[in-house]
Amino acid sequence: METRPRPGTDLPDRLAASVAHAARPVEEIAAWLDERRQANPSTVERVPFADLAGWEFAPDSGDLVHSTGRFFGVHGLRVRTDYGHRPAWEQPIIDQRDVAILGIVAREIDGVLHFLMQAKMEPGNVNTVQLSPTVQATSSNYLRAHKGAPSRYVEYFVDRTRGRALVDVLQSEQGSWFVGKRNRNIVVEALGPVEPHDDFVWLTLGEILALLRQPHLVNMDARTVLSCLPVEPPAAGGEGASWWSGPQVRSWLTERKAAYALAADYLPLASVAGWRRTADEIAHDEGRYFKVVGVRVSATNREVAGWSQPLLEPASTGLAAFVMRRIGGVPHVLARADLRPGYRDVVEVGPTVQCTPDNYVGRPASEWPAYLDLVLSRRVRPIYDVMQSEEGGRFHHALTRHLVVEVGGGFPLGTGPDFAWLTLGQLGELTRHSYQLDMEARSLLLCLRGLTAASTPTVRTGGSR
Amino acid sequence: METRPRPGTDLPDRLAASVAHAARPVEEIAAWLDERRQANPSTVERVPFADLAGWEFAPDSGDLVHSTGRFFGVHGLRVRTDYGHRPAWEQPIIDQRDVAILGIVAREIDGVLHFLMQAKMEPGNVNTVQLSPTVQATSSNYLRAHKGAPSRYVEYFVDRTRGRALVDVLQSEQGSWFVGKRNRNIVVEALGPVEPHDDFVWLTLGEILALLRQPHLVNMDARTVLSCLPVEPPAAGGEGASWWSGPQVRSWLTERKAAYALAADYLPLASVAGWRRTADEIAHDEGRYFKVVGVRVSATNREVAGWSQPLLEPASTGLAAFVMRRIGGVPHVLARADLRPGYRDVVEVGPTVQCTPDNYVGRPASEWPAYLDLVLSRRVRPIYDVMQSEEGGRFHHALTRHLVVEVGGGFPLGTGPDFAWLTLGQLGELTRHSYQLDMEARSLLLCLRGLTAASTPTVRTGGSR
């Protein structure tokens, strides 16, 4: 009989050991990122659409597309839904049918799991270079549609004999900006030695979690992949420690996914109501939501030396906030079943509040998202409040305030049907399968793990192995 | 602190007891179905599209739609993919955005779980009435878009205080006939007494599984809901009993979901190439695949007494076949990662072979689905070979031969990348979350459970409670 490779069943213990191990201070790693930024100079320049080499507005629809039909396109979308206060609207949206690999190579060093992180330039980053997955490439990239160099280390995610998958799951991205987007979130433990490279560094989970206490060091793609690691052991603290049981959580989410109607249909970008196109941008008539702009990029350490592309530029800073409350001594967050027009499965679990607060300026308070006023008020105690970046390969200076606020035991446990109190272990459980926990909630989950790690400063070395 | 209702953790034991309990013979239950068929006479009559009250061809697109915009519609779809032998085609497809509730009420009777099954007429059934879930209703029905009576027992699935969910998961339907279709597969254990009704009967799982050895008694909707019950205990037989570990199965499916490109875009039904519309039908030029036809229905025990609707009528009988092989003594089936244009997540796990064999008549053998010749050959031993019906509310006389063939220990374990050897427990595990195991594989899984139950005729009464 053939041999059967078996992933270890002690993964949560090994991850806990990696969380507990943080030899290098944040300053040292940030200095290394600075050094890589200077070693690999790049420029990003705003250009009119006419100067975006390879891109064009399709003659019939006005959609912004690449001449090869690859990479991604900007289309129009007509949305009708019975969720929220707006029954219908039209908007531009990014359509990217390519599945990206967001892949991290892992390896034990001195008995502790380390993760190979990349100092990667993306044109939309506020600080050009952030700590990124080992590989972050769409199939247009790793199949080399751009005719450039292959993505470094991509063989670990294409050739199954190179390692074993610790995590391998498709996840969504921003459902208001992408339609049907899904990425392969994958961590592969290498079976043999891994060749070093100047732009890559081996970090423990503890070191990465410490970096999350600073803004804009760990990019969105790294945050989503790492959030899917089963850090919390199954049924952490016993099933009884959570307010709801696992089957109750699944039933709640199924019911919410079935509760709302959503029709999201393509329409020509040229005919999207309320938006206008100039030589330099596609923007909302009132300046709300976002713009689509063009950039020309030159880089010294990417697969190709220079390229042009559109980017989506939000009009304002986003907010992703969890309300946290202890129930029976166990931290729970108030999660929301959130409908977005681009989600493949209509509704995913998001933070308590996820919005762009400036979009509500001048609107009646009755139309504000639930709990927005609470999380911004003095009635709550912020325990995490750090600005983080969305993906710089598609978004220009897209910043999201990551906020966790704690409320006391007097805070009511009863909620509306779109809300549920979940433990960190239950959030982690939702990441095991596709399209259940949204991008921003996954990002906050990872930040919360950093808080938990920091509040239990017991350093274990070596863990169970 | 509020009370927390807790589903029992002994569900697999209680389900095993229900499987082992089959007091009533098949003949008695079939006779009851006959009796209900005669007590509730109905007629189904083919009519031209012009006589379908409430339905019309949209003037701009030629799409077949209901005048209210509800229920469902027949649109055109243009498909491009790198999966299989056909890189592109166009076809009609059913678009039904409503989420249907496929719900079964469960209850312990004399210590054994019973399920409340309905003798339900559907216009497309070959035998008009089949055993169906307690409730089988789209939101257009249970929100009473048809202005008829409410669906009986629907309150168990709308009002959470009536019971606790044993299963609650969204699942797909036929990905070649529906686009993006998803149903809520739910089993609710009633907390109080349940009012009886002449068209409903309480059956154990063992009784239902015995009925599956006959054709066309248990309808498709009942089969999919019951397939999602966690009959196999977690990691049945120990993790080591399966050829692949759970993480390997998940990684294989994720990789296959990401491996293929699929673009499936609506186009006007009137412009679908290769299909033609007459006064009576929409059909393929060569008579392959399926037709869309119209029927007028009168019934005595449905929410409304009469209605008209389109139905999809397959050109020929379908085949869903699993190759089964023992590995280390444990039965494994050869599952296939199958791409269908209507799947919400592109690829799901299906049977070894799932096709309409007549569609391949006259085509070169190189274009036949893998293993089709094997499962129809004398080199294999059929252990299950029964015709079952697809859903009679949308399909007219859609019959699928359900086939399981056993191969010996000399059969190679090595397969192409789209195939994997999975245990019944692993198939069951895939049903816990949405869009992983397709309709036909779920149906075969339930039939296989019936075989397993039959080969261990130990009758236990009462089980663990």
JSON list of C-alpha atoms in Angstrom, two decimals, chain B residues 183-371:
[
{"chain": "B", "resi": 183, "resn": "ASN", "atom": "CA", "xyz": [-31.54, 25.67, -0.66]},
{"chain": "B", "resi": 184, "resn": "ARG", "atom": "CA", "xyz": [-31.70, 25.63, 3.09]},
{"chain": "B", "resi": 185, "resn": "ASN", "atom": "CA", "xyz": [-31.40, 21.98, 4.12]},
{"chain": "B", "resi": 186, "resn": "ILE", "atom": "CA", "xyz": [-32.73, 21.90, 7.67]},
{"chain": "B", "resi": 187, "resn": "VAL", "atom": "CA", "xyz": [-33.89, 19.34, 10.22]},
{"chain": "B", "resi": 188, "resn": "VAL", "atom": "CA", "xyz": [-35.57, 20.72, 13.33]},
{"chain": "B", "resi": 189, "resn": "GLU", "atom": "CA", "xyz": [-36.29, 18.58, 16.38]},
{"chain": "B", "resi": 190, "resn": "ALA", "atom": "CA", "xyz": [-39.64, 19.77, 17.71]},
{"chain": "B", "resi": 191, "resn": "LEU", "atom": "CA", "xyz": [-39.70, 20.70, 21.39]},
{"chain": "B", "resi": 192, "resn": "GLY", "atom": "CA", "xyz": [-43.43, 20.06, 21.87]},
{"chain": "B", "resi": 193, "resn": "PRO", "atom": "CA", "xyz": [-46.15, 17.86, 20.38]},
{"chain": "B", "resi": 194, "resn": "VAL", "atom": "CA", "xyz": [-46.64, 18.08, 16.60]},
{"chain": "B", "resi": 195, "resn": "GLU", "atom": "CA", "xyz": [-50.12, 18.18, 15.14]},
{"chain": "B", "resi": 196, "resn": "PRO", "atom": "CA", "xyz": [-50.80, 15.20, 12.84]},
{"chain": "B", "resi": 197, "resn": "HIS", "atom": "CA", "xyz": [-52.12, 15.46, 9.28]},
{"chain": "B", "resi": 198, "resn": "ASP", "atom": "CA", "xyz": [-53.33, 12.83, 6.82]},
{"chain": "B", "resi": 199, "resn": "ASP", "atom": "CA", "xyz": [-50.68, 13.64, 4.20]},
{"chain": "B", "resi": 200, "resn": "PHE", "atom": "CA", "xyz": [-47.78, 13.29, 6.65]},
{"chain": "B", "resi": 201, "resn": "VAL", "atom": "CA", "xyz": [-46.18, 10.24, 8.26]},
{"chain": "B", "resi": 202, "resn": "TRP", "atom": "CA", "xyz": [-43.51, 9.72, 10.96]},
{"chain": "B", "resi": 203, "resn": "LEU", "atom": "CA", "xyz": [-40.72, 7.44, 9.72]},
{"chain": "B", "resi": 204, "resn": "THR", "atom": "CA", "xyz": [-37.41, 6.33, 11.18]},
{"chain": "B", "resi": 205, "resn": "LEU", "atom": "CA", "xyz": [-34.20, 6.69, 9.19]},
{"chain": "B", "resi": 206, "resn": "GLY", "atom": "CA", "xyz": [-34.10, 2.91, 8.84]},
{"chain": "B", "resi": 207, "resn": "GLU", "atom": "CA", "xyz": [-37.55, 2.92, 7.22]},
{"chain": "B", "resi": 208, "resn": "ILE", "atom": "CA", "xyz": [-36.59, 5.73, 4.82]},
{"chain": "B", "resi": 209, "resn": "LEU", "atom": "CA", "xyz": [-33.31, 4.02, 3.87]},
{"chain": "B", "resi": 210, "resn": "ALA", "atom": "CA", "xyz": [-35.23, 0.81, 3.09]},
{"chain": "B", "resi": 211, "resn": "LEU", "atom": "CA", "xyz": [-37.52, 2.80, 0.76]},
{"chain": "B", "resi": 212, "resn": "LEU", "atom": "CA", "xyz": [-34.45, 3.88, -1.22]},
{"chain": "B", "resi": 213, "resn": "ARG", "atom": "CA", "xyz": [-34.04, 0.31, -2.47]},
{"chain": "B", "resi": 214, "resn": "GLN", "atom": "CA", "xyz": [-37.15, 1.04, -4.59]},
{"chain": "B", "resi": 215, "resn": "PRO", "atom": "CA", "xyz": [-37.30, 3.61, -7.41]},
{"chain": "B", "resi": 216, "resn": "HIS", "atom": "CA", "xyz": [-39.06, 6.96, -7.12]},
{"chain": "B", "resi": 217, "resn": "LEU", "atom": "CA", "xyz": [-40.43, 6.70, -3.57]},
{"chain": "B", "resi": 218, "resn": "VAL", "atom": "CA", "xyz": [-38.16, 9.22, -1.76]},
{"chain": "B", "resi": 219, "resn": "ASN", "atom": "CA", "xyz": [-37.93, 12.51, -3.63]},
{"chain": "B", "resi": 220, "resn": "MET", "atom": "CA", "xyz": [-34.75, 14.46, -4.31]},
{"chain": "B", "resi": 221, "resn": "ASP", "atom": "CA", "xyz": [-35.42, 17.12, -1.69]},
{"chain": "B", "resi": 222, "resn": "ALA", "atom": "CA", "xyz": [-35.86, 14.51, 1.05]},
{"chain": "B", "resi": 223, "resn": "ARG", "atom": "CA", "xyz": [-32.67, 12.77, -0.07]},
{"chain": "B", "resi": 224, "resn": "THR", "atom": "CA", "xyz": [-30.53, 15.92, 0.09]},
{"chain": "B", "resi": 225, "resn": "VAL", "atom": "CA", "xyz": [-31.81, 16.98, 3.52]},
{"chain": "B", "resi": 226, "resn": "LEU", "atom": "CA", "xyz": [-31.34, 13.52, 5.05]},
{"chain": "B", "resi": 227, "resn": "SER", "atom": "CA", "xyz": [-27.87, 13.20, 3.48]},
{"chain": "B", "resi": 228, "resn": "CYS", "atom": "CA", "xyz": [-26.73, 16.16, 5.60]},
{"chain": "B", "resi": 229, "resn": "LEU", "atom": "CA", "xyz": [-27.51, 14.40, 8.91]},
{"chain": "B", "resi": 230, "resn": "PRO", "atom": "CA", "xyz": [-24.28, 13.49, 10.74]},
{"chain": "B", "resi": 231, "resn": "VAL", "atom": "CA", "xyz": [-24.98, 9.76, 10.65]},
{"chain": "B", "resi": 232, "resn": "GLU", "atom": "CA", "xyz": [-21.31, 8.79, 10.63]},
{"chain": "B", "resi": 233, "resn": "PRO", "atom": "CA", "xyz": [-19.72, 9.75, 13.96]},
{"chain": "B", "resi": 234, "resn": "PRO", "atom": "CA", "xyz": [-16.81, 12.25, 13.73]},
{"chain": "B", "resi": 235, "resn": "ALA", "atom": "CA", "xyz": [-13.68, 10.57, 12.29]},
{"chain": "B", "resi": 236, "resn": "ALA", "atom": "CA", "xyz": [-15.60, 7.30, 11.96]},
{"chain": "B", "resi": 237, "resn": "GLY", "atom": "CA", "xyz": [-13.33, 4.35, 12.55]},
{"chain": "B", "resi": 238, "resn": "GLY", "atom": "CA", "xyz": [-10.49, 6.64, 13.58]},
{"chain": "B", "resi": 239, "resn": "GLU", "atom": "CA", "xyz": [-8.76, 9.18, 11.35]},
{"chain": "B", "resi": 240, "resn": "GLY", "atom": "CA", "xyz": [-6.34, 6.47, 10.24]},
{"chain": "B", "resi": 241, "resn": "ALA", "atom": "CA", "xyz": [-9.07, 4.41, 8.57]},
{"chain": "B", "resi": 242, "resn": "SER", "atom": "CA", "xyz": [-9.36, 6.82, 5.64]},
{"chain": "B", "resi": 243, "resn": "TRP", "atom": "CA", "xyz": [-6.90, 6.90, 2.75]},
{"chain": "B", "resi": 244, "resn": "TRP", "atom": "CA", "xyz": [-6.53, 10.65, 3.04]},
{"chain": "B", "resi": 245, "resn": "SER", "atom": "CA", "xyz": [-6.71, 12.74, 6.21]},
{"chain": "B", "resi": 246, "resn": "GLY", "atom": "CA", "xyz": [-9.38, 15.43, 6.63]},
{"chain": "B", "resi": 247, "resn": "PRO", "atom": "CA", "xyz": [-6.92, 18.29, 5.92]},
{"chain": "B", "resi": 248, "resn": "GLN", "atom": "CA", "xyz": [-5.77, 16.52, 2.75]},
{"chain": "B", "resi": 249, "resn": "VAL", "atom": "CA", "xyz": [-9.34, 16.23, 1.50]},
{"chain": "B", "resi": 250, "resn": "ARG", "atom": "CA", "xyz": [-9.98, 19.92, 2.19]},
{"chain": "B", "resi": 251, "resn": "SER", "atom": "CA", "xyz": [-6.74, 20.96, 0.49]},
{"chain": "B", "resi": 252, "resn": "TRP", "atom": "CA", "xyz": [-7.52, 18.81, -2.56]},
{"chain": "B", "resi": 253, "resn": "LEU", "atom": "CA", "xyz": [-10.94, 20.37, -2.97]},
{"chain": "B", "resi": 254, "resn": "THR", "atom": "CA", "xyz": [-9.63, 23.92, -2.43]},
{"chain": "B", "resi": 255, "resn": "GLU", "atom": "CA", "xyz": [-6.93, 23.33, -5.03]},
{"chain": "B", "resi": 256, "resn": "ARG", "atom": "CA", "xyz": [-9.45, 21.94, -7.53]},
{"chain": "B", "resi": 257, "resn": "LYS", "atom": "CA", "xyz": [-11.87, 24.85, -6.90]},
{"chain": "B", "resi": 258, "resn": "ALA", "atom": "CA", "xyz": [-9.00, 27.23, -7.70]},
{"chain": "B", "resi": 259, "resn": "ALA", "atom": "CA", "xyz": [-7.62, 25.20, -10.62]},
{"chain": "B", "resi": 260, "resn": "TYR", "atom": "CA", "xyz": [-10.20, 25.97, -13.28]},
{"chain": "B", "resi": 261, "resn": "ALA", "atom": "CA", "xyz": [-11.37, 29.12, -14.99]},
{"chain": "B", "resi": 262, "resn": "LEU", "atom": "CA", "xyz": [-15.11, 29.57, -15.42]},
{"chain": "B", "resi": 263, "resn": "ALA", "atom": "CA", "xyz": [-16.91, 32.54, -16.94]},
{"chain": "B", "resi": 264, "resn": "ALA", "atom": "CA", "xyz": [-20.68, 32.11, -16.92]},
{"chain": "B", "resi": 265, "resn": "ASP", "atom": "CA", "xyz": [-22.48, 35.22, -18.12]},
{"chain": "B", "resi": 266, "resn": "TYR", "atom": "CA", "xyz": [-26.14, 35.83, -18.76]},
{"chain": "B", "resi": 267, "resn": "LEU", "atom": "CA", "xyz": [-27.24, 36.52, -22.28]},
{"chain": "B", "resi": 268, "resn": "PRO", "atom": "CA", "xyz": [-30.75, 36.97, -23.70]},
{"chain": "B", "resi": 269, "resn": "LEU", "atom": "CA", "xyz": [-32.55, 33.64, -24.02]},
{"chain": "B", "resi": 270, "resn": "ALA", "atom": "CA", "xyz": [-33.62, 34.65, -27.55]},
{"chain": "B", "resi": 271, "resn": "SER", "atom": "CA", "xyz": [-29.98, 34.81, -28.67]},
{"chain": "B", "resi": 272, "resn": "VAL", "atom": "CA", "xyz": [-28.70, 31.49, -27.27]},
{"chain": "B", "resi": 273, "resn": "ALA", "atom": "CA", "xyz": [-26.89, 29.73, -30.12]},
{"chain": "B", "resi": 274, "resn": "GLY", "atom": "CA", "xyz": [-27.90, 26.16, -30.96]},
{"chain": "B", "resi": 275, "resn": "TRP", "atom": "CA", "xyz": [-31.34, 26.33, -29.36]},
{"chain": "B", "resi": 276, "resn": "ARG", "atom": "CA", "xyz": [-34.72, 27.19, -30.86]},
{"chain": "B", "resi": 277, "resn": "ARG", "atom": "CA", "xyz": [-38.09, 28.20, -29.47]},
{"chain": "B", "resi": 278, "resn": "THR", "atom": "CA", "xyz": [-41.46, 27.01, -30.79]},
{"chain": "B", "resi": 279, "resn": "ALA", "atom": "CA", "xyz": [-44.96, 27.59, -29.42]},
{"chain": "B", "resi": 280, "resn": "ASP", "atom": "CA", "xyz": [-44.55, 24.51, -27.18]},
{"chain": "B", "resi": 281, "resn": "GLU", "atom": "CA", "xyz": [-40.91, 24.16, -26.27]},
{"chain": "B", "resi": 282, "resn": "ILE", "atom": "CA", "xyz": [-37.40, 25.56, -26.16]},
{"chain": "B", "resi": 283, "resn": "ALA", "atom": "CA", "xyz": [-35.14, 22.79, -27.45]},
{"chain": "B", "resi": 284, "resn": "HIS", "atom": "CA", "xyz": [-31.60, 22.04, -28.58]},
{"chain": "B", "resi": 285, "resn": "ASP", "atom": "CA", "xyz": [-31.15, 21.87, -32.37]},
{"chain": "B", "resi": 286, "resn": "GLU", "atom": "CA", "xyz": [-29.92, 18.26, -32.19]},
{"chain": "B", "resi": 287, "resn": "GLY", "atom": "CA", "xyz": [-32.45, 17.20, -29.55]},
{"chain": "B", "resi": 288, "resn": "ARG", "atom": "CA", "xyz": [-29.71, 16.81, -26.91]},
{"chain": "B", "resi": 289, "resn": "TYR", "atom": "CA", "xyz": [-29.60, 17.93, -23.25]},
{"chain": "B", "resi": 290, "resn": "PHE", "atom": "CA", "xyz": [-33.11, 19.11, -22.36]},
{"chain": "B", "resi": 291, "resn": "LYS", "atom": "CA", "xyz": [-36.25, 21.01, -23.38]},
{"chain": "B", "resi": 292, "resn": "VAL", "atom": "CA", "xyz": [-38.20, 23.70, -21.58]},
{"chain": "B", "resi": 293, "resn": "VAL", "atom": "CA", "xyz": [-41.94, 22.97, -21.73]},
{"chain": "B", "resi": 294, "resn": "GLY", "atom": "CA", "xyz": [-45.12, 24.31, -20.10]},
{"chain": "B", "resi": 295, "resn": "VAL", "atom": "CA", "xyz": [-47.66, 22.51, -17.89]},
{"chain": "B", "resi": 296, "resn": "ARG", "atom": "CA", "xyz": [-51.02, 23.37, -16.33]},
{"chain": "B", "resi": 297, "resn": "VAL", "atom": "CA", "xyz": [-51.60, 21.72, -12.96]},
{"chain": "B", "resi": 298, "resn": "SER", "atom": "CA", "xyz": [-54.64, 21.08, -10.83]},
{"chain": "B", "resi": 299, "resn": "ALA", "atom": "CA", "xyz": [-54.23, 19.67, -7.34]},
{"chain": "B", "resi": 300, "resn": "THR", "atom": "CA", "xyz": [-56.41, 19.14, -4.31]},
{"chain": "B", "resi": 301, "resn": "ASN", "atom": "CA", "xyz": [-53.89, 19.29, -1.48]},
{"chain": "B", "resi": 302, "resn": "ARG", "atom": "CA", "xyz": [-51.45, 22.05, -2.46]},
{"chain": "B", "resi": 303, "resn": "GLU", "atom": "CA", "xyz": [-51.38, 25.65, -1.23]},
{"chain": "B", "resi": 304, "resn": "VAL", "atom": "CA", "xyz": [-53.22, 26.73, -4.40]},
{"chain": "B", "resi": 305, "resn": "ALA", "atom": "CA", "xyz": [-55.71, 24.60, -6.34]},
{"chain": "B", "resi": 306, "resn": "GLY", "atom": "CA", "xyz": [-54.25, 25.19, -9.78]},
{"chain": "B", "resi": 307, "resn": "TRP", "atom": "CA", "xyz": [-51.38, 26.88, -11.52]},
{"chain": "B", "resi": 308, "resn": "SER", "atom": "CA", "xyz": [-49.24, 26.94, -14.68]},
{"chain": "B", "resi": 309, "resn": "GLN", "atom": "CA", "xyz": [-45.47, 26.78, -14.89]},
{"chain": "B", "resi": 310, "resn": "PRO", "atom": "CA", "xyz": [-42.53, 25.90, -17.12]},
{"chain": "B", "resi": 311, "resn": "LEU", "atom": "CA", "xyz": [-40.61, 22.66, -16.46]},
{"chain": "B", "resi": 312, "resn": "LEU", "atom": "CA", "xyz": [-37.21, 21.51, -17.68]},
{"chain": "B", "resi": 313, "resn": "GLU", "atom": "CA", "xyz": [-37.49, 18.10, -19.37]},
{"chain": "B", "resi": 314, "resn": "PRO", "atom": "CA", "xyz": [-34.22, 16.18, -19.84]},
{"chain": "B", "resi": 315, "resn": "ALA", "atom": "CA", "xyz": [-33.75, 14.53, -23.22]},
{"chain": "B", "resi": 316, "resn": "SER", "atom": "CA", "xyz": [-32.66, 11.30, -21.61]},
{"chain": "B", "resi": 317, "resn": "THR", "atom": "CA", "xyz": [-31.93, 9.44, -18.38]},
{"chain": "B", "resi": 318, "resn": "GLY", "atom": "CA", "xyz": [-29.03, 10.63, -16.23]},
{"chain": "B", "resi": 319, "resn": "LEU", "atom": "CA", "xyz": [-26.35, 8.53, -14.57]},
{"chain": "B", "resi": 320, "resn": "ALA", "atom": "CA", "xyz": [-24.75, 9.11, -11.17]},
{"chain": "B", "resi": 321, "resn": "ALA", "atom": "CA", "xyz": [-22.23, 6.39, -10.35]},
{"chain": "B", "resi": 322, "resn": "PHE", "atom": "CA", "xyz": [-19.67, 5.80, -7.64]},
{"chain": "B", "resi": 323, "resn": "VAL", "atom": "CA", "xyz": [-16.82, 3.35, -8.04]},
{"chain": "B", "resi": 324, "resn": "MET", "atom": "CA", "xyz": [-16.25, 1.77, -4.62]},
{"chain": "B", "resi": 325, "resn": "ARG", "atom": "CA", "xyz": [-13.08, 0.03, -3.45]},
{"chain": "B", "resi": 326, "resn": "ARG", "atom": "CA", "xyz": [-12.00, -1.22, -0.07]},
{"chain": "B", "resi": 327, "resn": "ILE", "atom": "CA", "xyz": [-8.72, 0.22, 1.16]},
{"chain": "B", "resi": 328, "resn": "GLY", "atom": "CA", "xyz": [-7.39, -1.53, 4.26]},
{"chain": "B", "resi": 329, "resn": "GLY", "atom": "CA", "xyz": [-10.84, -3.12, 4.54]},
{"chain": "B", "resi": 330, "resn": "VAL", "atom": "CA", "xyz": [-12.61, 0.26, 4.67]},
{"chain": "B", "resi": 331, "resn": "PRO", "atom": "CA", "xyz": [-15.03, 1.14, 1.82]},
{"chain": "B", "resi": 332, "resn": "HIS", "atom": "CA", "xyz": [-13.89, 4.20, -0.17]},
{"chain": "B", "resi": 333, "resn": "VAL", "atom": "CA", "xyz": [-15.62, 5.78, -3.16]},
{"chain": "B", "resi": 334, "resn": "LEU", "atom": "CA", "xyz": [-13.85, 7.51, -6.02]},
{"chain": "B", "resi": 335, "resn": "ALA", "atom": "CA", "xyz": [-15.10, 11.10, -5.87]},
{"chain": "B", "resi": 336, "resn": "ARG", "atom": "CA", "xyz": [-14.67, 13.63, -8.65]},
{"chain": "B", "resi": 337, "resn": "ALA", "atom": "CA", "xyz": [-14.08, 17.38, -8.50]},
{"chain": "B", "resi": 338, "resn": "ASP", "atom": "CA", "xyz": [-16.77, 18.46, -10.94]},
{"chain": "B", "resi": 339, "resn": "LEU", "atom": "CA", "xyz": [-17.20, 21.88, -12.54]},
{"chain": "B", "resi": 340, "resn": "ARG", "atom": "CA", "xyz": [-20.70, 23.01, -13.50]},
{"chain": "B", "resi": 341, "resn": "PRO", "atom": "CA", "xyz": [-21.55, 26.47, -14.86]},
{"chain": "B", "resi": 342, "resn": "GLY", "atom": "CA", "xyz": [-24.28, 27.12, -12.30]},
{"chain": "B", "resi": 343, "resn": "TYR", "atom": "CA", "xyz": [-22.29, 26.30, -9.15]},
{"chain": "B", "resi": 344, "resn": "ARG", "atom": "CA", "xyz": [-21.85, 29.25, -6.84]},
{"chain": "B", "resi": 345, "resn": "ASP", "atom": "CA", "xyz": [-18.31, 28.08, -6.04]},
{"chain": "B", "resi": 346, "resn": "VAL", "atom": "CA", "xyz": [-17.39, 26.70, -9.49]},
{"chain": "B", "resi": 347, "resn": "VAL", "atom": "CA", "xyz": [-16.44, 23.13, -8.45]},
{"chain": "B", "resi": 348, "resn": "GLU", "atom": "CA", "xyz": [-18.10, 20.64, -6.09]},
{"chain": "B", "resi": 349, "resn": "VAL", "atom": "CA", "xyz": [-17.35, 17.03, -5.27]},
{"chain": "B", "resi": 350, "resn": "GLY", "atom": "CA", "xyz": [-19.52, 14.71, -7.32]},
{"chain": "B", "resi": 351, "resn": "PRO", "atom": "CA", "xyz": [-19.80, 10.99, -8.08]},
{"chain": "B", "resi": 352, "resn": "THR", "atom": "CA", "xyz": [-17.11, 9.19, -10.10]},
{"chain": "B", "resi": 353, "resn": "VAL", "atom": "CA", "xyz": [-19.34, 9.60, -13.17]},
{"chain": "B", "resi": 354, "resn": "GLN", "atom": "CA", "xyz": [-22.18, 12.08, -13.48]},
{"chain": "B", "resi": 355, "resn": "CYS", "atom": "CA", "xyz": [-23.58, 12.63, -16.95]},
{"chain": "B", "resi": 356, "resn": "THR", "atom": "CA", "xyz": [-26.35, 11.89, -19.41]},
{"chain": "B", "resi": 357, "resn": "PRO", "atom": "CA", "xyz": [-24.81, 8.98, -21.35]},
{"chain": "B", "resi": 358, "resn": "ASP", "atom": "CA", "xyz": [-26.96, 9.61, -24.46]},
{"chain": "B", "resi": 359, "resn": "ASN", "atom": "CA", "xyz": [-25.31, 13.03, -24.85]},
{"chain": "B", "resi": 360, "resn": "TYR", "atom": "CA", "xyz": [-22.10, 11.16, -25.79]},
{"chain": "B", "resi": 361, "resn": "VAL", "atom": "CA", "xyz": [-23.62, 8.96, -28.46]},
{"chain": "B", "resi": 362, "resn": "GLY", "atom": "CA", "xyz": [-21.69, 9.54, -31.68]},
{"chain": "B", "resi": 363, "resn": "ARG", "atom": "CA", "xyz": [-18.85, 11.37, -29.95]},
{"chain": "B", "resi": 364, "resn": "PRO", "atom": "CA", "xyz": [-15.31, 9.96, -29.86]},
{"chain": "B", "resi": 365, "resn": "ALA", "atom": "CA", "xyz": [-14.50, 7.85, -26.80]},
{"chain": "B", "resi": 366, "resn": "SER", "atom": "CA", "xyz": [-11.74, 10.33, -25.92]},
{"chain": "B", "resi": 367, "resn": "GLU", "atom": "CA", "xyz": [-14.47, 12.85, -25.06]},
{"chain": "B", "resi": 368, "resn": "TRP", "atom": "CA", "xyz": [-16.39, 10.48, -22.79]},
{"chain": "B", "resi": 369, "resn": "PRO", "atom": "CA", "xyz": [-16.28, 11.19, -19.08]},
{"chain": "B", "resi": 370, "resn": "ALA", "atom": "CA", "xyz": [-13.58, 9.22, -17.29]},
{"chain": "B", "resi": 371, "resn": "TYR", "atom": "CA", "xyz": [-14.73, 5.84, -15.95]}
]
